[in-house]
Coordinates of C-alpha atoms and ligand atoms in Angstrom, one line a residue:
X1 CA 0.1 -0.1 0.3
X2 CA 2.6 2.2 0.8
X3 CA 3.9 1.6 -3.0
X4 CA 0.6 3.1 -4.2
X5 CA 0.9 6.0 -2.0
X6 CA 4.3 6.8 -3.2
X7 CA 3.0 6.5 -6.6
X8 CA -0.2 8.5 -6.3
X9 CA 2.5 11.1 -4.8
X10 CA 4.2 10.8 -8.1
X11 CA 1.2 10.7 -10.2
X12 CA -0.1 14.1 -8.6
X13 CA 3.2 16.0 -8.6
X14 CA 3.8 15.4 -12.5
X15 CA 1.1 16.4 -14.7
X16 CA -1.7 18.1 -13.8
X17 CA -4.7 16.8 -15.5
X18 CA -3.6 14.1 -18.2
X19 CA -3.1 14.8 -20.9
X20 CA -2.7 18.3 -21.9
X21 CA -3.3 18.7 -25.5
X22 CA 0.0 20.4 -26.0
X23 CA 1.9 17.5 -24.7
X24 CA 0.0 15.1 -27.1
X25 CA 1.8 16.3 -30.3
X26 CA 4.5 14.1 -32.1
X27 CA 6.9 16.5 -31.1
X28 CA 6.2 16.5 -27.3
X29 CA 6.1 12.9 -27.2
X30 CA 9.5 12.4 -29.1
X31 CA 11.2 14.9 -26.9
X32 CA 9.2 13.5 -23.7
X33 CA 8.8 16.6 -22.6
X34 CA 5.4 18.0 -21.1
X35 CA 6.4 21.8 -20.9
X36 CA 3.7 23.6 -22.5
X37 CA 4.1 27.5 -23.7
X38 CA 2.7 29.9 -21.3
X39 CA 1.1 33.1 -22.8
X40 CA 4.3 34.8 -22.4
X41 CA 5.5 32.6 -25.2
X42 CA 8.4 30.7 -22.6
X43 CA 7.6 27.1 -21.5
X44 CA 5.7 26.9 -18.1
X45 CA 6.1 30.9 -18.0
X46 CA 9.5 30.8 -17.1
X47 CA 10.5 34.2 -18.4
X48 CA 7.5 35.7 -16.3
X49 CA 8.8 33.7 -13.1
X50 CA 6.0 31.1 -13.1
X51 CA 7.8 28.0 -13.2
X52 CA 10.1 26.2 -14.9
X53 CA 10.5 22.9 -17.1
X54 CA 12.5 20.4 -15.0
X55 CA 14.1 17.1 -16.0
X56 CA 12.3 14.4 -13.2
X57 CA 14.5 11.9 -12.2
X58 CA 12.9 8.1 -12.1
X59 CA 11.8 7.0 -8.9
X60 CA 11.7 3.2 -9.8
X61 CA 15.5 3.1 -10.9
X62 CA 14.7 -1.1 -11.7
X63 CA 12.0 0.1 -14.1
X64 CA 13.9 -1.0 -17.1
X65 CA 14.6 -4.3 -15.4
X66 CA 10.7 -5.2 -15.6
X67 CA 9.9 -7.2 -18.3
X68 CA 8.3 -4.8 -21.1
X69 CA 5.6 -3.7 -21.3
X70 CA 4.6 -2.6 -18.0
X71 CA 1.9 -0.4 -16.7
X72 CA 2.3 3.3 -18.0
X73 CA 1.2 4.7 -14.9
X74 CA 4.0 3.1 -13.1
X75 CA 6.9 5.7 -12.6
X76 CA 4.7 8.5 -13.5
X77 CA 5.3 10.3 -15.7
X78 CA 8.1 8.7 -17.5
X79 CA 6.3 6.6 -19.6
X80 CA 5.4 9.6 -21.6
X81 CA 7.5 12.2 -20.5
X82 CA 10.8 12.9 -18.5
X83 CA 10.2 16.6 -18.2
X84 CA 7.4 18.6 -16.9
X85 CA 6.6 22.0 -15.6
X86 CA 7.6 22.7 -11.8
X87 CA 5.7 25.8 -10.8
X88 CA 7.1 28.4 -8.3
X89 CA 5.3 29.5 -5.3
X90 CA 1.4 29.3 -5.6
X91 CA 1.6 29.1 -9.4
X92 CA -0.1 25.7 -10.7
X93 CA -1.3 24.0 -13.6
X94 CA 0.4 22.2 -16.5
X95 CA 2.0 25.5 -17.9
X96 CA 2.1 27.0 -14.6
X97 CA -0.7 29.5 -15.9
X98 CA -3.1 28.9 -13.2
X99 CA -3.0 29.3 -9.5
X100 CA -3.3 27.0 -6.7
X101 CA -6.7 26.6 -5.3
X102 CA -7.4 29.3 -2.6
X103 CA -5.1 31.9 -4.5
X104 CA -5.6 34.5 -7.5
X105 CA -4.0 37.5 -9.0
X106 CA -1.4 38.0 -11.4
X107 CA 1.4 36.3 -9.5
X108 CA -0.9 34.1 -7.2
X109 CA -0.6 36.1 -4.0
X110 CA -3.9 37.2 -3.1
X111 CA -5.6 34.7 -0.7
X112 CA -9.4 33.9 -1.9
X113 CA -11.8 31.7 -0.2
X114 CA -14.5 30.4 -2.1
X115 CA -17.7 28.3 -0.2
X116 CA -18.9 24.9 -1.5
X117 CA -22.7 24.9 -0.3
X118 CA -25.3 22.2 0.2
X119 CA -27.1 21.9 -3.1
X120 CA -30.5 22.4 -1.4
X121 CA -29.3 25.8 0.0
X122 CA -28.6 27.2 -3.7
X123 CA -31.3 29.2 -4.9
X124 CA -33.2 28.4 -8.4
X125 CA -31.1 30.2 -10.2
X126 CA -27.8 29.2 -8.8
X127 CA -29.0 25.5 -9.5
X128 CA -29.7 26.3 -13.1
X129 CA -26.4 28.0 -13.3
X130 CA -24.6 25.2 -12.0
X131 CA -26.3 22.7 -14.6
X132 CA -25.7 25.2 -17.3
X133 CA -21.9 25.2 -16.5
X134 CA -21.9 21.1 -16.1
X135 CA -23.8 21.3 -19.7
X136 CA -21.1 23.2 -21.2
X137 CA -18.3 21.3 -19.5
X138 CA -19.8 18.2 -20.7
X139 CA -20.6 19.1 -24.2
X140 CA -17.8 21.5 -25.5
X141 CA -14.5 19.7 -26.7
X142 CA -11.7 20.7 -24.6
X143 CA -9.1 22.7 -26.0
X144 CA -6.4 22.0 -22.8
X145 CA -6.6 18.1 -22.5
X146 CA -6.9 14.8 -24.5
X147 CA -7.4 11.5 -23.4
X148 CA -5.6 8.2 -23.7
X149 CA -7.2 5.2 -25.3
X150 CA -5.7 2.2 -26.4
X151 CA -6.5 -0.9 -28.7
X152 CA -4.4 -2.9 -26.6
X153 CA -2.3 -2.0 -23.3
X154 CA 0.5 -4.3 -24.1
X155 CA 1.0 -2.8 -27.5
X156 CA 2.2 0.9 -27.3
X157 CA 1.4 1.6 -31.0
X158 CA -2.2 1.3 -30.2
X159 CA -2.0 4.3 -27.6
X160 CA -3.9 7.2 -29.2
X161 CA -4.8 10.7 -27.7
X162 CA -8.3 11.9 -28.6
X163 CA -10.4 14.8 -28.1
X164 CA -12.7 14.8 -25.4
X165 CA -15.0 17.3 -23.5
X166 CA -13.6 18.5 -20.1
X167 CA -16.3 16.6 -17.9
X168 CA -15.3 13.6 -20.0
X169 CA -11.8 14.2 -19.2
X170 CA -12.6 14.3 -15.7
X171 CA -14.6 10.9 -16.0
X172 CA -11.9 9.6 -17.7
X173 CA -9.5 10.2 -14.9
X174 CA -11.2 8.1 -12.5
X175 CA -11.3 5.4 -15.1
X176 CA -7.5 5.6 -15.8
X177 CA -6.8 5.5 -11.9
X178 CA -9.0 2.1 -11.3
X179 CA -7.6 0.2 -14.7
X180 CA -5.9 -3.1 -13.2
X181 CA -2.3 -2.5 -12.4
X182 CA 0.1 -4.5 -14.9
X183 CA 3.6 -5.4 -13.9
X184 CA 5.6 -7.8 -15.1
X185 CA 3.2 -8.5 -17.7
X186 CA 0.7 -9.4 -15.3
X187 CA -2.1 -7.7 -13.5
X188 CA -1.5 -7.1 -10.0
X189 CA -4.7 -6.9 -8.2
X190 CA -3.1 -5.2 -4.6
X191 CA -2.2 -1.9 -6.2
X192 CA -5.3 0.4 -6.5
X193 CA -4.2 3.9 -7.4
X194 CA -7.0 6.0 -5.8
X195 CA -9.1 3.6 -3.6
X196 CA -8.7 1.2 -0.5
X197 CA -5.8 3.1 1.0
X198 CA -4.3 6.2 2.5
X199 CA -4.6 7.9 -0.9
X200 CA -8.2 7.7 -1.4
X201 CA -9.0 11.2 0.5
X202 CA -6.2 13.2 -1.0
X203 CA -6.8 11.8 -4.7
X204 CA -10.6 12.6 -4.5
X205 CA -10.0 16.1 -3.1
X206 CA -7.4 16.8 -5.9
X207 CA -9.8 15.4 -8.2
X208 CA -13.1 17.6 -7.5
X209 CA -10.3 20.6 -7.2
X210 CA -9.6 19.8 -10.8
X211 CA -12.8 20.0 -12.1
X212 CA -13.9 22.9 -10.0
X213 CA -11.0 24.8 -11.5
X214 CA -11.5 23.8 -15.1
X215 CA -15.6 24.9 -15.2
X216 CA -14.1 28.2 -13.6
X217 CA -11.4 28.6 -16.6
X218 CA -14.2 27.8 -19.2
X219 CA -17.0 30.1 -17.6
X220 CA -14.5 32.6 -16.5
X221 CA -16.4 32.4 -13.2
X222 CA -13.9 32.5 -11.0
X223 CA -15.9 32.2 -7.8
X224 CA -17.6 29.1 -9.0
X225 CA -17.8 26.4 -6.1
X226 CA -19.1 22.9 -6.6
X227 CA -22.2 22.0 -4.4
X228 CA -22.3 19.2 -2.4
X229 CA -25.2 17.0 -1.1
X230 CA -25.5 16.1 2.7
X231 CA -27.1 12.9 2.2
X232 CA -27.3 12.0 5.9
X233 CA -30.8 13.6 6.6
X234 CA -32.4 11.3 3.4
X235 CA -32.6 8.2 5.1
X236 CA -34.5 6.1 2.4
X237 CA -35.2 8.7 -0.2
X238 CA -32.8 10.6 -2.4
X239 CA -34.2 14.0 -2.2
X240 CA -32.0 15.4 -5.2
X241 CA -33.2 12.3 -7.2
X242 CA -36.0 14.7 -8.5
X243 CA -36.5 16.4 -12.4
X244 CA -35.6 19.8 -10.7
X245 CA -32.5 18.4 -9.2
X246 CA -30.3 15.7 -10.2
X247 CA -32.9 13.7 -12.1
X248 CA -35.7 11.2 -11.4
X249 CA -35.0 7.7 -13.1
X250 CA -37.7 5.3 -14.3
X251 CA -38.1 1.6 -13.4
X252 CA -35.4 0.8 -16.3
X253 CA -33.0 3.0 -13.9
X254 CA -32.9 5.4 -17.2
X255 CA -33.2 9.2 -16.4
X256 CA -36.6 10.7 -17.5
X257 CA -36.6 12.6 -20.4
X258 CA -37.3 15.7 -18.5
X259 CA -34.0 15.2 -16.3
X260 CA -31.2 17.8 -17.2
X261 CA -29.1 14.9 -17.4
X262 CA -31.0 12.5 -19.8
X263 CA -28.9 12.8 -22.6
X264 CA -25.6 12.4 -20.7
X265 CA -23.5 9.2 -21.8
X266 CA -20.8 7.6 -19.8
X267 CA -17.4 7.6 -21.5
X268 CA -15.2 4.4 -21.3
X269 CA -18.7 2.3 -20.9
X270 CA -16.9 -0.8 -22.2
X271 CA -14.3 -0.6 -19.2
X272 CA -14.5 -4.4 -18.3
X273 CA -11.4 -5.0 -20.6
X274 CA -8.4 -4.9 -18.5
X275 CA -6.3 -4.8 -21.4
X276 CA -7.9 -1.7 -22.9
X277 CA -8.5 1.5 -22.3
X278 CA -11.7 3.6 -23.0
X279 CA -12.6 1.8 -26.1
X280 CA -15.7 3.8 -26.7
X281 CA -14.5 7.4 -26.2
X282 CA -14.9 8.3 -29.8
X283 CA -18.2 6.6 -30.7
X284 CA -21.0 8.0 -28.6
X285 CA -23.3 5.3 -30.0
X286 CA -21.8 2.7 -28.0
X287 CA -21.7 4.6 -25.1
X288 CA -24.5 4.0 -22.3
X289 CA -26.8 6.5 -20.8
X290 CA -26.5 7.1 -17.2
X291 CA -28.3 4.8 -15.2
X292 CA -29.6 5.0 -11.5
X293 CA -31.9 3.2 -9.1
X294 CA -31.8 4.8 -5.8
X295 CA -33.0 2.4 -3.0
X296 CA -33.5 -0.5 -5.1
X297 CA -30.9 -2.8 -4.2
X298 CA -32.1 -4.5 -1.0
X299 CA -28.7 -4.7 0.6
X300 CA -28.2 -1.0 0.4
X301 CA -31.4 0.5 0.9
X302 CA -30.7 3.0 4.0
X303 CA -28.1 5.6 3.9
X304 CA -26.0 6.2 6.7
X305 CA -27.5 9.2 9.2
X306 CA -25.8 12.4 10.7
X307 CA -25.1 10.2 13.7
X308 CA -22.8 7.7 11.8
X309 CA -21.3 10.7 9.9
X310 CA -20.4 12.4 13.6
X311 CA -19.1 8.8 14.3
X312 CA -16.4 8.6 12.0
X313 CA -14.9 11.7 13.3
X314 CA -14.1 9.8 16.5
X315 CA -11.2 8.2 14.7
X316 CA -8.3 10.3 15.2
X317 CA -5.7 7.9 13.2
X318 CA -5.9 8.9 9.6
X319 CA -5.2 5.6 8.6
X320 CA -3.6 2.4 10.2
X321 CA -2.1 -0.6 9.1
X322 CA -2.3 -2.5 6.7
X323 CA -4.0 0.7 5.1
X324 CA -6.3 -1.2 2.9
X325 CA -9.7 -2.0 3.2
X326 CA -9.2 -4.1 6.3
X327 CA -7.7 -1.3 8.2
X328 CA -9.4 -1.0 11.6
X329 CA -10.4 2.1 13.9
X330 CA -8.9 4.3 10.6
X331 CA -10.6 7.6 9.8
X332 CA -9.9 7.0 6.3
X333 CA -11.3 3.5 6.0
X334 CA -14.5 4.2 7.9
X335 CA -15.2 7.0 5.9
X336 CA -14.4 5.3 2.6
X337 CA -17.0 2.8 3.9
X338 CA -15.5 -0.5 4.3
X339 CA -16.1 -0.5 8.1
X340 CA -18.8 0.6 10.4
X341 CA -17.8 3.8 11.5
X342 CA -19.3 3.6 15.4
X343 CA -17.3 0.3 16.1
X344 CA -14.5 0.8 13.7
X345 CA -13.8 -2.7 13.4
X346 CA -16.9 -4.4 12.2
X347 CA -16.9 -5.1 8.2
X348 CA -20.0 -3.0 6.6
X349 CA -20.6 -1.3 3.8
X350 CA -21.0 2.4 5.0
X351 CA -20.9 6.4 4.2
X352 CA -18.8 6.6 0.8
X353 CA -19.3 3.3 -0.4
X354 CA -22.8 2.8 0.7
X355 CA -24.2 5.9 -0.8
X356 CA -22.4 4.6 -4.3
X357 CA -24.2 1.5 -4.1
X358 CA -27.5 2.9 -2.9
X359 CA -27.7 4.8 -6.2
X360 CA -26.9 1.7 -8.2
X361 CA -26.2 1.9 -12.0
X362 CA -23.5 4.1 -13.1
X363 CA -22.4 5.4 -9.6
X364 CA -22.0 1.7 -8.4
X365 CA -19.6 0.8 -11.2
X366 CA -16.1 2.5 -9.8
X367 CA -14.5 3.0 -13.4
X368 CA -17.7 4.8 -14.7
X369 CA -19.1 6.5 -11.6
X370 CA -17.1 9.8 -12.4
X371 CA -19.6 10.0 -15.5
X372 CA -22.6 10.8 -13.1
X373 CA -22.9 14.4 -11.9
X374 CA -24.1 13.1 -8.6
X375 CA -20.7 11.8 -7.9
X376 CA -19.4 15.4 -7.4
X377 CA -22.2 16.4 -4.8
X378 CA -21.2 13.0 -3.3
X379 CA -17.5 13.5 -3.3
X380 CA -18.0 17.2 -2.1
X381 CA -19.6 16.1 1.2
X382 CA -16.9 13.3 1.4
X383 CA -14.4 16.0 1.5
X384 CA -16.0 18.2 3.6
Ligands
NAG401 C1 -4.6 -5.9 3.3 O1 -3.5 -6.1 3.7 C2 -3.0 -7.0 4.6 C3 -1.5 -7.0 5.0 O2 -0.6 -6.8 3.8 C4 -3.0 -8.4 3.5 O3 -2.9 -9.6 4.1 C5 -4.5 -8.4 3.2 O4 -4.6 -9.4 2.0 C6 -4.8 -7.2 2.5 N1 -6.3 -7.2 2.3 C7 -6.6 -6.8 1.4 C8 -8.1 -6.7 1.0 O5 -6.2 -6.0 0.3

């Protein structure tokens, strides 16, 4: 597990958001360099003091000793690049052109707090604005990022970068984190980059910040904050599963046609091919619509209550050995939802995991779950 934590740290540090379009050109891939020009014309904005293009040392010095091919996420980002932008101060982003969350201004020195609110507290107008931002993020092809697809993970010649909207880039990232780990030419089920370990909370926090920032950039609304959904008051009824909120589903599990998200389709629907990445990314006809069945699964009918949310806060150790889904008295493991939050040791599906299973459909399939915008609201609450 420590290994995957290290991997994750590398994953986060290297390239912010995979993959910046400027780094998917034949030249960038040949030079093994992901150092886009900022608007001052210099790589990583070096002439303006924002950052610089730096060679990254390999963490896994023995990587070359593995039988090729191995997982492209191992020793990130060296499968693709040896140099990436390293930003100064509060500058951030793949070209150091953005500011870290919580900062703004020409030099990213001004502190700025934006507050995420519970979705029921938004006015109708604010909610409609949120939905229109989501539609734009879902529909507009991103000029900033592409996604990686493969016909065969064992064959680098089948790797391709294709266009996607920024919401689909977001959904793809969750898929990418969850693809089975390939090592020594075999799948290693003990490595999970974003779940079942200490990385769960920081990975998902950074993941929400990514989309929040990209929506800000897309809409030029730098005060935009993702809302969250506190399901702990709801018991058995999903109060946001209505057509004026996140959408109602019919008895087939499809969103009703009057839902704002009725036409959304899941990128990477054909996720159940361990040896391929996201084969349906260019073919909307093959992508499945969103599915939900809130409360329909007899084993996951009742959401955890406010008391259970309080209970998780009693665990003062962020995580405990063996740092996986069996960890006892671990804040992370209780919140992630493998263990009952009051005892800290009884195995049961709780909090985070329970909500995913309660929703059923797209939300209950980890590789696809980021496709459903309810994911944002749920994880915003977990992140709180
Ligand atoms: C958790 O870690 C322990 C110790 O490394 C290992 O024996 C066990 O199989 C792991 N369990 C899971 C579900 O990963």
